[in-house]
């Protein structure tokens, strides 16, 4: 096999460069909030917000816990979520594999990493939805405020009216970084497949 053929089996330069950038970006996700839930109501005109990080909760968590008590929702504590223990390591793993993709310089290795990242993203969103469902539906039957048939599950993304509260669930800094990584990987897969087909046609 000559040098030209070897080069064709490797990754495109843009793939190697963006793989490293994506890897670094995934490390940064550990240090910034990934998601945020904002609440607005007449009694809180300035609004309340809860920020979800890779390893903790921040923002007006204690105030929100106090409000949740009245409608029977469990209080939120970072120690109750195993996700906050494993997520930082997951992001480090994906970051290292992303950087390693540029070193290994093999299309199958890069596509495997990208595919695994997409699976993780889907599982993470499903897990987030189930977490919201559990907290919004499993209510204390002795709660001071009870509305028959009412649940308080926050929206997965977007807006939802919960009694007199307007709830907004949107990505924060880390969420937008993850979206950027996902879009970059999808673009790179498209480029790699297109380049692979072009090389195959050139040999026909």
Short mmCIF file of C-alpha atoms in Angstrom, two decimals:
data_model
loop_
_atom_site.label_atom_id
_atom_site.label_comp_id
_atom_site.label_asym_id
_atom_site.label_seq_id
_atom_site.Cartn_x
_atom_site.Cartn_y
_atom_site.Cartn_z
CA UNK A 1 0.00 0.00 0.00
CA UNK A 2 1.50 3.36 -1.02
CA UNK A 3 1.44 6.56 1.05
CA UNK A 4 -1.50 8.03 -0.89
CA UNK A 5 -3.68 4.98 -0.16
CA UNK A 6 -2.74 5.11 3.53
CA UNK A 7 -3.69 8.76 3.70
CA UNK A 8 -7.09 8.06 2.14
CA UNK A 9 -7.86 5.57 4.91
CA UNK A 10 -7.17 8.19 7.60
CA UNK A 11 -9.37 11.03 8.80
CA UNK A 12 -9.79 14.35 7.10
CA UNK A 13 -7.80 17.21 8.61
CA UNK A 14 -10.98 19.00 9.66
CA UNK A 15 -12.16 15.85 11.47
CA UNK A 16 -8.94 15.55 13.44
CA UNK A 17 -8.94 19.24 14.34
CA UNK A 18 -12.59 19.37 15.42
CA UNK A 19 -12.26 16.08 17.33
CA UNK A 20 -9.62 17.69 19.53
CA UNK A 21 -11.69 20.86 19.92
CA UNK A 22 -14.78 18.81 20.83
CA UNK A 23 -12.73 16.85 23.35
CA UNK A 24 -11.55 20.04 25.05
CA UNK A 25 -15.10 21.43 24.98
CA UNK A 26 -16.40 18.33 26.79
CA UNK A 27 -13.95 18.97 29.62
CA UNK A 28 -15.28 22.52 29.93
CA UNK A 29 -18.82 21.15 30.35
CA UNK A 30 -17.81 19.85 33.78
CA UNK A 31 -17.24 23.39 35.04
CA UNK A 32 -20.36 25.18 33.79
CA UNK A 33 -24.12 24.62 34.27
CA UNK A 34 -25.61 22.26 31.68
CA UNK A 35 -29.32 22.96 32.08
CA UNK A 36 -31.54 25.45 33.88
CA UNK A 37 -35.13 25.54 35.01
CA UNK A 38 -36.62 28.98 35.54
CA UNK A 39 -39.82 29.72 37.45
CA UNK A 40 -41.84 32.92 37.30
CA UNK A 41 -44.90 33.85 39.36
CA UNK A 42 -46.60 37.02 40.66
CA UNK A 43 -45.08 36.49 44.12
CA UNK A 44 -41.63 36.07 42.56
CA UNK A 45 -41.49 38.76 39.85
CA UNK A 46 -37.69 38.50 39.72
CA UNK A 47 -38.02 34.78 39.02
CA UNK A 48 -36.38 31.70 40.49
CA UNK A 49 -33.87 29.49 38.77
CA UNK A 50 -32.21 26.14 39.33
CA UNK A 51 -29.02 25.28 37.47
CA UNK A 52 -28.07 21.66 36.82
CA UNK A 53 -24.33 21.00 36.59
CA UNK A 54 -22.47 17.78 35.90
CA UNK A 55 -21.92 17.28 39.63
CA UNK A 56 -24.26 19.58 41.55
CA UNK A 57 -27.33 21.82 41.68
CA UNK A 58 -27.07 25.58 42.11
CA UNK A 59 -29.29 28.65 42.10
CA UNK A 60 -32.45 29.10 44.16
CA UNK A 61 -32.59 25.42 45.14
CA UNK A 62 -33.54 25.98 48.79
CA UNK A 63 -36.37 28.37 47.91
CA UNK A 64 -37.68 25.94 45.29
CA UNK A 65 -37.47 23.09 47.84
CA UNK A 66 -39.55 25.18 50.23
CA UNK A 67 -42.21 25.73 47.58
CA UNK A 68 -42.15 22.07 46.55
CA UNK A 69 -42.99 21.07 50.13
CA UNK A 70 -46.42 22.70 49.85
CA UNK A 71 -47.39 20.67 46.79
CA UNK A 72 -45.87 17.40 48.02
CA UNK A 73 -42.75 17.21 45.84
CA UNK A 74 -39.60 15.78 47.37
CA UNK A 75 -36.80 18.18 48.13
CA UNK A 76 -33.88 18.24 45.73
CA UNK A 77 -30.41 17.28 46.97
CA UNK A 78 -27.38 16.52 44.81
CA UNK A 79 -26.53 13.51 47.00
CA UNK A 80 -29.76 11.83 45.87
CA UNK A 81 -28.59 11.57 42.26
CA UNK A 82 -25.98 9.03 41.18
CA UNK A 83 -25.72 10.99 37.91
CA UNK A 84 -23.79 13.75 39.70
CA UNK A 85 -21.16 11.19 40.69
CA UNK A 86 -20.63 9.60 37.27
CA UNK A 87 -21.25 12.46 34.81
CA UNK A 88 -17.86 14.18 35.26
CA UNK A 89 -16.08 10.89 34.53
CA UNK A 90 -18.29 10.28 31.49
CA UNK A 91 -17.41 13.68 30.06
CA UNK A 92 -13.71 13.07 30.71
CA UNK A 93 -14.00 9.68 28.98
CA UNK A 94 -15.62 11.20 25.89
CA UNK A 95 -13.08 14.04 25.90
CA UNK A 96 -10.13 11.63 25.95
CA UNK A 97 -11.64 9.43 23.23
CA UNK A 98 -12.28 12.50 21.10
CA UNK A 99 -8.68 13.64 21.37
CA UNK A 100 -7.49 10.07 20.85
CA UNK A 101 -9.51 9.91 17.61
CA UNK A 102 -7.18 12.47 16.08
CA UNK A 103 -4.14 10.41 17.18
CA UNK A 104 -5.48 7.02 16.06
CA UNK A 105 -6.55 8.62 12.76
CA UNK A 106 -8.97 5.85 11.83
CA UNK A 107 -12.45 6.49 10.45
CA UNK A 108 -14.02 3.54 12.28
CA UNK A 109 -12.61 4.77 15.60
CA UNK A 110 -13.98 8.28 15.10
CA UNK A 111 -17.43 7.10 13.98
CA UNK A 112 -17.60 4.70 16.93
CA UNK A 113 -16.82 7.57 19.31
CA UNK A 114 -19.42 9.83 17.67
CA UNK A 115 -22.05 7.08 17.69
CA UNK A 116 -21.41 6.35 21.36
CA UNK A 117 -21.74 10.07 22.13
CA UNK A 118 -25.14 10.20 20.40
CA UNK A 119 -26.33 7.17 22.36
CA UNK A 120 -25.19 8.86 25.57
CA UNK A 121 -27.05 12.05 24.63
CA UNK A 122 -30.30 10.13 24.05
CA UNK A 123 -29.94 8.15 27.29
CA UNK A 124 -29.19 11.36 29.22
CA UNK A 125 -32.33 13.10 27.92
CA UNK A 126 -34.48 10.03 28.70
CA UNK A 127 -32.98 9.90 32.19
CA UNK A 128 -33.70 13.62 32.68
CA UNK A 129 -37.31 13.13 31.56
CA UNK A 130 -37.80 10.18 33.94
CA UNK A 131 -36.28 12.22 36.77
CA UNK A 132 -38.72 15.07 36.08
CA UNK A 133 -41.62 12.62 35.80
CA UNK A 134 -40.80 11.00 39.13
CA UNK A 135 -40.54 14.30 40.98
CA UNK A 136 -43.63 15.74 39.33
CA UNK A 137 -45.93 12.76 39.82
CA UNK A 138 -44.87 10.97 43.03
CA UNK A 139 -46.35 13.49 45.45
CA UNK A 140 -46.85 13.37 49.20
CA UNK A 141 -50.56 12.58 49.78
CA UNK A 142 -50.42 14.71 52.95
CA UNK A 143 -49.20 17.85 51.13
CA UNK A 144 -50.82 21.13 52.31
CA UNK A 145 -51.85 22.01 48.75
CA UNK A 146 -53.55 19.28 46.73
CA UNK A 147 -55.18 19.67 43.34
CA UNK A 148 -56.91 16.44 42.20
CA UNK A 149 -55.38 15.10 39.00
CA UNK A 150 -52.65 17.73 39.01
CA UNK A 151 -48.99 16.81 38.44
CA UNK A 152 -46.02 19.15 38.57
CA UNK A 153 -43.60 17.67 36.07
CA UNK A 154 -41.43 20.46 34.62
CA UNK A 155 -41.10 20.57 30.83
CA UNK A 156 -38.23 18.60 29.33
CA UNK A 157 -37.51 21.64 27.20
CA UNK A 158 -39.58 24.75 26.63
CA UNK A 159 -42.51 26.21 28.61
CA UNK A 160 -45.20 24.78 30.86
CA UNK A 161 -47.76 26.37 33.20
CA UNK A 162 -47.73 24.86 36.70
CA UNK A 163 -50.50 26.42 38.79
CA UNK A 164 -49.53 30.12 38.98
CA UNK A 165 -45.92 29.41 38.02
CA UNK A 166 -44.51 29.66 34.53
CA UNK A 167 -41.80 27.03 34.14
CA UNK A 168 -39.07 27.26 31.53
CA UNK A 169 -36.61 24.44 30.91
CA UNK A 170 -33.73 25.36 28.60
CA UNK A 171 -30.07 24.49 28.01
CA UNK A 172 -27.48 26.50 29.87
CA UNK A 173 -23.84 27.06 28.83
CA UNK A 174 -22.87 23.39 29.05
CA UNK A 175 -26.00 22.31 27.21
CA UNK A 176 -25.21 24.58 24.28
CA UNK A 177 -21.64 23.24 24.25
CA UNK A 178 -22.98 19.67 24.11
CA UNK A 179 -25.33 20.65 21.28
CA UNK A 180 -22.40 22.20 19.43
CA UNK A 181 -20.35 19.02 19.89
CA UNK A 182 -23.25 16.89 18.64
CA UNK A 183 -23.78 19.04 15.54
CA UNK A 184 -20.03 19.05 14.85
CA UNK A 185 -19.84 15.27 15.07
CA UNK A 186 -22.87 14.85 12.78
CA UNK A 187 -21.25 17.19 10.25
CA UNK A 188 -17.93 15.34 10.46
CA UNK A 189 -19.58 11.94 9.99
CA UNK A 190 -21.26 13.29 6.87
CA UNK A 191 -17.90 14.60 5.59
CA UNK A 192 -16.10 11.33 6.35
CA UNK A 193 -18.74 9.16 4.65
CA UNK A 194 -18.78 11.47 1.63
CA UNK A 195 -14.99 11.34 1.42
CA UNK A 196 -14.99 7.55 1.79
CA UNK A 197 -17.45 7.15 -1.07
CA UNK A 198 -15.40 9.48 -3.22
CA UNK A 199 -12.31 7.33 -2.60
CA UNK A 200 -14.21 4.14 -3.47
CA UNK A 201 -15.49 5.64 -6.72
CA UNK A 202 -11.97 6.75 -7.60
CA UNK A 203 -10.80 3.12 -7.46
CA UNK A 204 -13.61 1.82 -9.67
#
